[in-house]
PDB file of C-alpha atoms in Angstrom:
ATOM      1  CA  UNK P  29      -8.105  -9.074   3.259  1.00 75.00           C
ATOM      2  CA  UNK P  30      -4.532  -7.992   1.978  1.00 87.00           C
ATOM      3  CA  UNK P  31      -4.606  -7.877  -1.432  1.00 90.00           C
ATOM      4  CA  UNK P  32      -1.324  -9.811  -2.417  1.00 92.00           C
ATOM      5  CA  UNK P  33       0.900  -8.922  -6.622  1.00 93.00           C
ATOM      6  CA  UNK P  34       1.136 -12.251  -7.903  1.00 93.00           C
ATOM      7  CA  UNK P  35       3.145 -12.864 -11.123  1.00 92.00           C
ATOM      8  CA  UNK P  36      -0.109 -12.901 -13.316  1.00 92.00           C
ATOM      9  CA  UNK P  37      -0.828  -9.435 -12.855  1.00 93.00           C
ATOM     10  CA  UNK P  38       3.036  -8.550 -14.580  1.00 95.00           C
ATOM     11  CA  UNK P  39       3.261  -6.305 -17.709  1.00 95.00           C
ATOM     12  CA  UNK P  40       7.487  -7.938 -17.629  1.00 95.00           C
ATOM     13  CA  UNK P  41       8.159  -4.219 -17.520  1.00 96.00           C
ATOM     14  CA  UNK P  42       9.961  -3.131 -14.064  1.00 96.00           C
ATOM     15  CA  UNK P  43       8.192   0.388 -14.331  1.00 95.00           C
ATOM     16  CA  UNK P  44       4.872  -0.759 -14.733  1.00 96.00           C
ATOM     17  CA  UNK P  45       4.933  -3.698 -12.362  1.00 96.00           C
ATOM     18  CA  UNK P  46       6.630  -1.731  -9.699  1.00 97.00           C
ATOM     19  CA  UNK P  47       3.840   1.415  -9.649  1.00 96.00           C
ATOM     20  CA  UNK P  48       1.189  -1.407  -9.960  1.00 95.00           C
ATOM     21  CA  UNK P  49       3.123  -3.259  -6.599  1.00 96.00           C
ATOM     22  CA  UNK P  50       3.077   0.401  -5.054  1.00 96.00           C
ATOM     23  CA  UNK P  51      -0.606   1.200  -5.778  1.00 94.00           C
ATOM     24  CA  UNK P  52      -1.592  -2.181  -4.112  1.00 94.00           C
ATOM     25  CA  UNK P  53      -0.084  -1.364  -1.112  1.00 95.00           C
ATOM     26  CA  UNK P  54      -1.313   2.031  -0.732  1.00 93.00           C
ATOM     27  CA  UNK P  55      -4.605   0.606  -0.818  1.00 92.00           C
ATOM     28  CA  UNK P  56      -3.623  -2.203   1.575  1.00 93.00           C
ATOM     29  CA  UNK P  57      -2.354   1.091   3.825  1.00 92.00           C
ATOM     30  CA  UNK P  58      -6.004   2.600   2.962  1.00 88.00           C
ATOM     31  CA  UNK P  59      -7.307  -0.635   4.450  1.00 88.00           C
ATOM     32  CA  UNK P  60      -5.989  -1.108   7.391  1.00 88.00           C
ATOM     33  CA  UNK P  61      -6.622   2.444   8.168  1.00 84.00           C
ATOM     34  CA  UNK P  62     -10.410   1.875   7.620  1.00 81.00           C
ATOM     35  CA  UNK P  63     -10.622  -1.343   9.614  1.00 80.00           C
ATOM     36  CA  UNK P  64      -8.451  -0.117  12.406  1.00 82.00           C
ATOM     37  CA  UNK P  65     -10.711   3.030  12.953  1.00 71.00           C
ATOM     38  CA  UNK P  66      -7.276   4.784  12.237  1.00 67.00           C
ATOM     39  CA  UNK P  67      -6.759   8.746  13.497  1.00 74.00           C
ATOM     40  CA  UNK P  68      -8.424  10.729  10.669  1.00 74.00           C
ATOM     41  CA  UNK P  69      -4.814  12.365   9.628  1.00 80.00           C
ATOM     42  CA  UNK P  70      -3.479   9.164   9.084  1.00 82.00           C
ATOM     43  CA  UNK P  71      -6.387   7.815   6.565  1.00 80.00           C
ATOM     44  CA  UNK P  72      -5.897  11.264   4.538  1.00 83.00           C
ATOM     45  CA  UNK P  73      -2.343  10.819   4.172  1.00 88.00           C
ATOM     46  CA  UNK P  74      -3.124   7.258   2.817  1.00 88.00           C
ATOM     47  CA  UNK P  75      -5.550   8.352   0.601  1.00 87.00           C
ATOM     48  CA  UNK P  76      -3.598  11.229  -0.282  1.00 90.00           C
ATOM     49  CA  UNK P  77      -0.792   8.736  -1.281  1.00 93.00           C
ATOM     50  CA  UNK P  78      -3.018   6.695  -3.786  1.00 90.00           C
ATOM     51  CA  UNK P  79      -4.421   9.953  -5.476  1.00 90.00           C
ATOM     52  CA  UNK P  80      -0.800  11.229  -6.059  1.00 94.00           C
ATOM     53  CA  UNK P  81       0.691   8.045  -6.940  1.00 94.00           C
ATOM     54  CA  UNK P  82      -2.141   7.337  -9.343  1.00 93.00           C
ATOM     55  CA  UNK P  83      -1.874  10.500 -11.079  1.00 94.00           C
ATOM     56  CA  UNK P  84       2.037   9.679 -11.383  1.00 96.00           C
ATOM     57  CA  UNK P  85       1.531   6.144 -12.775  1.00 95.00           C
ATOM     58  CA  UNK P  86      -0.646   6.617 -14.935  1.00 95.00           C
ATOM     59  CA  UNK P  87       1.180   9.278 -16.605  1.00 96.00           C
ATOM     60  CA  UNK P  88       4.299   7.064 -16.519  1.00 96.00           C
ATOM     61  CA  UNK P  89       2.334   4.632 -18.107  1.00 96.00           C
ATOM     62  CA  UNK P  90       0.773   7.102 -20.571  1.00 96.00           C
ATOM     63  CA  UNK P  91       4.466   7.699 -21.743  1.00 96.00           C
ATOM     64  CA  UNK P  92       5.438   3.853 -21.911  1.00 96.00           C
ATOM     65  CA  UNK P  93       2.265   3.676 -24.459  1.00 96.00           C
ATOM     66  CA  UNK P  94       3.313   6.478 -26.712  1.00 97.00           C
ATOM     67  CA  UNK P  95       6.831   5.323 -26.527  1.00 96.00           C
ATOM     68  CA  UNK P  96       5.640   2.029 -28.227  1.00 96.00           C
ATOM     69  CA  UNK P  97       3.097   3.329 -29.851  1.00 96.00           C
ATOM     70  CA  UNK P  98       0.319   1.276 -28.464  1.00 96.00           C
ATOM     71  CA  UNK P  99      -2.374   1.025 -31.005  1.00 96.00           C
ATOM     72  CA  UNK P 100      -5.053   1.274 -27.959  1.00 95.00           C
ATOM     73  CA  UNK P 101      -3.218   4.708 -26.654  1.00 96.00           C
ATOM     74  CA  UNK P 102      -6.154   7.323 -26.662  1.00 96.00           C
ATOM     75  CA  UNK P 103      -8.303   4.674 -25.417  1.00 94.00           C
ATOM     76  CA  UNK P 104      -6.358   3.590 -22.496  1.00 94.00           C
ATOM     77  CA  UNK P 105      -5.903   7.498 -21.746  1.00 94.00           C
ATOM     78  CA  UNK P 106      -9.494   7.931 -20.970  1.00 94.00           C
ATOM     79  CA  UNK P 107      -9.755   4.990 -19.304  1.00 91.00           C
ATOM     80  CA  UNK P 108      -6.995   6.740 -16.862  1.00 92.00           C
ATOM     81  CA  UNK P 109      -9.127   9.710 -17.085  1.00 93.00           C
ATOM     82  CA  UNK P 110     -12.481   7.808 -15.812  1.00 90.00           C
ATOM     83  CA  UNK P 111     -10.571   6.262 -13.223  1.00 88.00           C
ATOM     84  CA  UNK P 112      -9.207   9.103 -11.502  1.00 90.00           C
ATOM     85  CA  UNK P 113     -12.482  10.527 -11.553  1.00 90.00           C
ATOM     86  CA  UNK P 114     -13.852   7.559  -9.397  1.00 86.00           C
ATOM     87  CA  UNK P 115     -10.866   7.391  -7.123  1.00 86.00           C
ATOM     88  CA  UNK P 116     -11.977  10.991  -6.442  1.00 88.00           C
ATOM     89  CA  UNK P 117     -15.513   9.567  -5.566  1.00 86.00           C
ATOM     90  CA  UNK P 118     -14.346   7.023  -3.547  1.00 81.00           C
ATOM     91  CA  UNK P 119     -12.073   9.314  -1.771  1.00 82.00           C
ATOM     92  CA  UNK P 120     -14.915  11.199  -0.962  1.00 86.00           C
ATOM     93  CA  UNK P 121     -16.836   8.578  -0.157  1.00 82.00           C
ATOM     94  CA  UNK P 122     -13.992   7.498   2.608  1.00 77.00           C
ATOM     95  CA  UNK P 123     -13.546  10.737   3.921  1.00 79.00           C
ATOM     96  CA  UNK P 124     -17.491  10.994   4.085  1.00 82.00           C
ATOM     97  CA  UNK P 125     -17.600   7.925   6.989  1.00 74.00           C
ATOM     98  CA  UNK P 126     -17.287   9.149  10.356  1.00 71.00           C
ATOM     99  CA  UNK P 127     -13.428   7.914  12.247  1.00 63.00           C
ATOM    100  CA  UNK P 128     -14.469   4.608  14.072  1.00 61.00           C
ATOM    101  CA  UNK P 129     -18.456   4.786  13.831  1.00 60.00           C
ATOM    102  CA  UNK P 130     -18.759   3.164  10.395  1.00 64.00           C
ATOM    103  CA  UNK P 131     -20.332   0.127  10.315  1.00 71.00           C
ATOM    104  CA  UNK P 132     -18.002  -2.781   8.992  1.00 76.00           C
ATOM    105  CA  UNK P 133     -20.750  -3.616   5.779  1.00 79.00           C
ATOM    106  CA  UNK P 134     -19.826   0.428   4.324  1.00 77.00           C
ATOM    107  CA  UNK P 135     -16.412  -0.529   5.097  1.00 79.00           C
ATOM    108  CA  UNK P 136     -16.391  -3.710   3.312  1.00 83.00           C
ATOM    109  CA  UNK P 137     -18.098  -2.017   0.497  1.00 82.00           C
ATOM    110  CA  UNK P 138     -16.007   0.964   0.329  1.00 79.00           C
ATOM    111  CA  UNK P 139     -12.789  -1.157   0.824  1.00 85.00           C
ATOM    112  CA  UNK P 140     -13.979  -3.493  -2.115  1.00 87.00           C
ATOM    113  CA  UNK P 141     -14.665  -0.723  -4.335  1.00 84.00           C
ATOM    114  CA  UNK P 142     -11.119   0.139  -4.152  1.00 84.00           C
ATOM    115  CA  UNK P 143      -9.827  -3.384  -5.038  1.00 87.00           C
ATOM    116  CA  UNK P 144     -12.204  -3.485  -7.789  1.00 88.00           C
ATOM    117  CA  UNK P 145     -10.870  -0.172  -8.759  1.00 84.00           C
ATOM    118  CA  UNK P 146      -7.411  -1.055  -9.394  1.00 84.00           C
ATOM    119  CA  UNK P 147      -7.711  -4.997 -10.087  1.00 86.00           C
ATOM    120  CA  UNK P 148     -10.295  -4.349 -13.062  1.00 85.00           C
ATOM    121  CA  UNK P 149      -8.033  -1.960 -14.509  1.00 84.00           C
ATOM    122  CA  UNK P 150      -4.158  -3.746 -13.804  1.00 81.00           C
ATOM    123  CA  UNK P 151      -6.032  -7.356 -15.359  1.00 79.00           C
ATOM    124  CA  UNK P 152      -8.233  -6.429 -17.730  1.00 85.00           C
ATOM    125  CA  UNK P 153      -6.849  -3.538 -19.190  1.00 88.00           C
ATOM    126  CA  UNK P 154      -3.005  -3.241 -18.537  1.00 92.00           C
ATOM    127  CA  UNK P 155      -2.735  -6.337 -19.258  1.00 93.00           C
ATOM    128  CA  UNK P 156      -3.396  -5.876 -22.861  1.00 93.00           C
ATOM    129  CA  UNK P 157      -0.247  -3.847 -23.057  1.00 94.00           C
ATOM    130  CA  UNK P 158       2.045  -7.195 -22.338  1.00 95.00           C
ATOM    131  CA  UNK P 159       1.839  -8.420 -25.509  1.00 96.00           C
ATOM    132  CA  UNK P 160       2.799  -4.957 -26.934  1.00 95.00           C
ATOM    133  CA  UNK P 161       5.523  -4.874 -24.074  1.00 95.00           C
ATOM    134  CA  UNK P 162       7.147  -8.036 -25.121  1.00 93.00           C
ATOM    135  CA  UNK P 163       9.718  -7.263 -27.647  1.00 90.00           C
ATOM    136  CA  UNK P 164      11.030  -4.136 -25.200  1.00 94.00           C
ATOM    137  CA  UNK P 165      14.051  -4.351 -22.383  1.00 94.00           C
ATOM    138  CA  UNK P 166      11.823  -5.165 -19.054  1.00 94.00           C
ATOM    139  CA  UNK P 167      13.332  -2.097 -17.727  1.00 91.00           C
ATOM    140  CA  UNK P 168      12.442  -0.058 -20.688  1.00 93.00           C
ATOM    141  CA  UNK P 169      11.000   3.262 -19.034  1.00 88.00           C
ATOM    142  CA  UNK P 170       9.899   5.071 -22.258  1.00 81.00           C
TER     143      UNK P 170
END
């Protein structure tokens, strides 16, 4: 299932919300690619996408915090740090299942690990920024 940005998962900062609207559909791309037993070169590129893209966010997003000097900074950093780490693992994990011979229950679970990889982290943690966010332009980069 698509995994749709709804206006409850906005920071009301154009930066931020657009990399978060990006990430979702690389993963949505990383998706299809699994469920359509997609040529091998096209699932790395995908996945390839998210890493890069994640890496780039999150240092964006690193920037926005020191720029407002977000009280929760270093901890917020490390949770970028831990989550790289397992978007490395579940790359790994992906690239680990065989093109069109996985069976659709290691799909589903590698699929959902993804979700749960960016969805815990855009509305539980990012989300704790908006408040900080609030008295700052909506395009305010940093």
């Amino acid at each position: 299932m698509t995994i749709l940005w709804r206006p409850q998962m906005s920071l009301g900062n154009a930066l931020i919300d657009g990399d978060h609207r990006y990430l979702i559909a690389l993963i949505n791309t990383v998706e299809l690619a699994l469920r359509t037993a997609a040529e091998r070169d096209a699932l790395a590129t995908a996945l390839d996408q998210l890493v890069i893209y994640t890496h780039d966010h999150f240092d964006r997003e690193e920037r926005l915090m020191r720029a407002i000097r977000y009280p929760a900074y270093e901890e917020h950093r490390r949770s970028h740090r831990d989550l790289t780490a397992r978007l490395v693992d579940i790359r790994a994990a992906i690239e680990a299942v065989p093109t069109g011979a996985a069976p659709k229950d290691e799909i589903d679970r590698l699929i959902e690990l993804l979700r749960s990889w960016l969805l815990d982290h855009v509305l539980k943690e990012d989300l704790l920024l908006k408040p900080a966010l609030a008295g700052y332009p909506e395009n305010f980069a940093g």
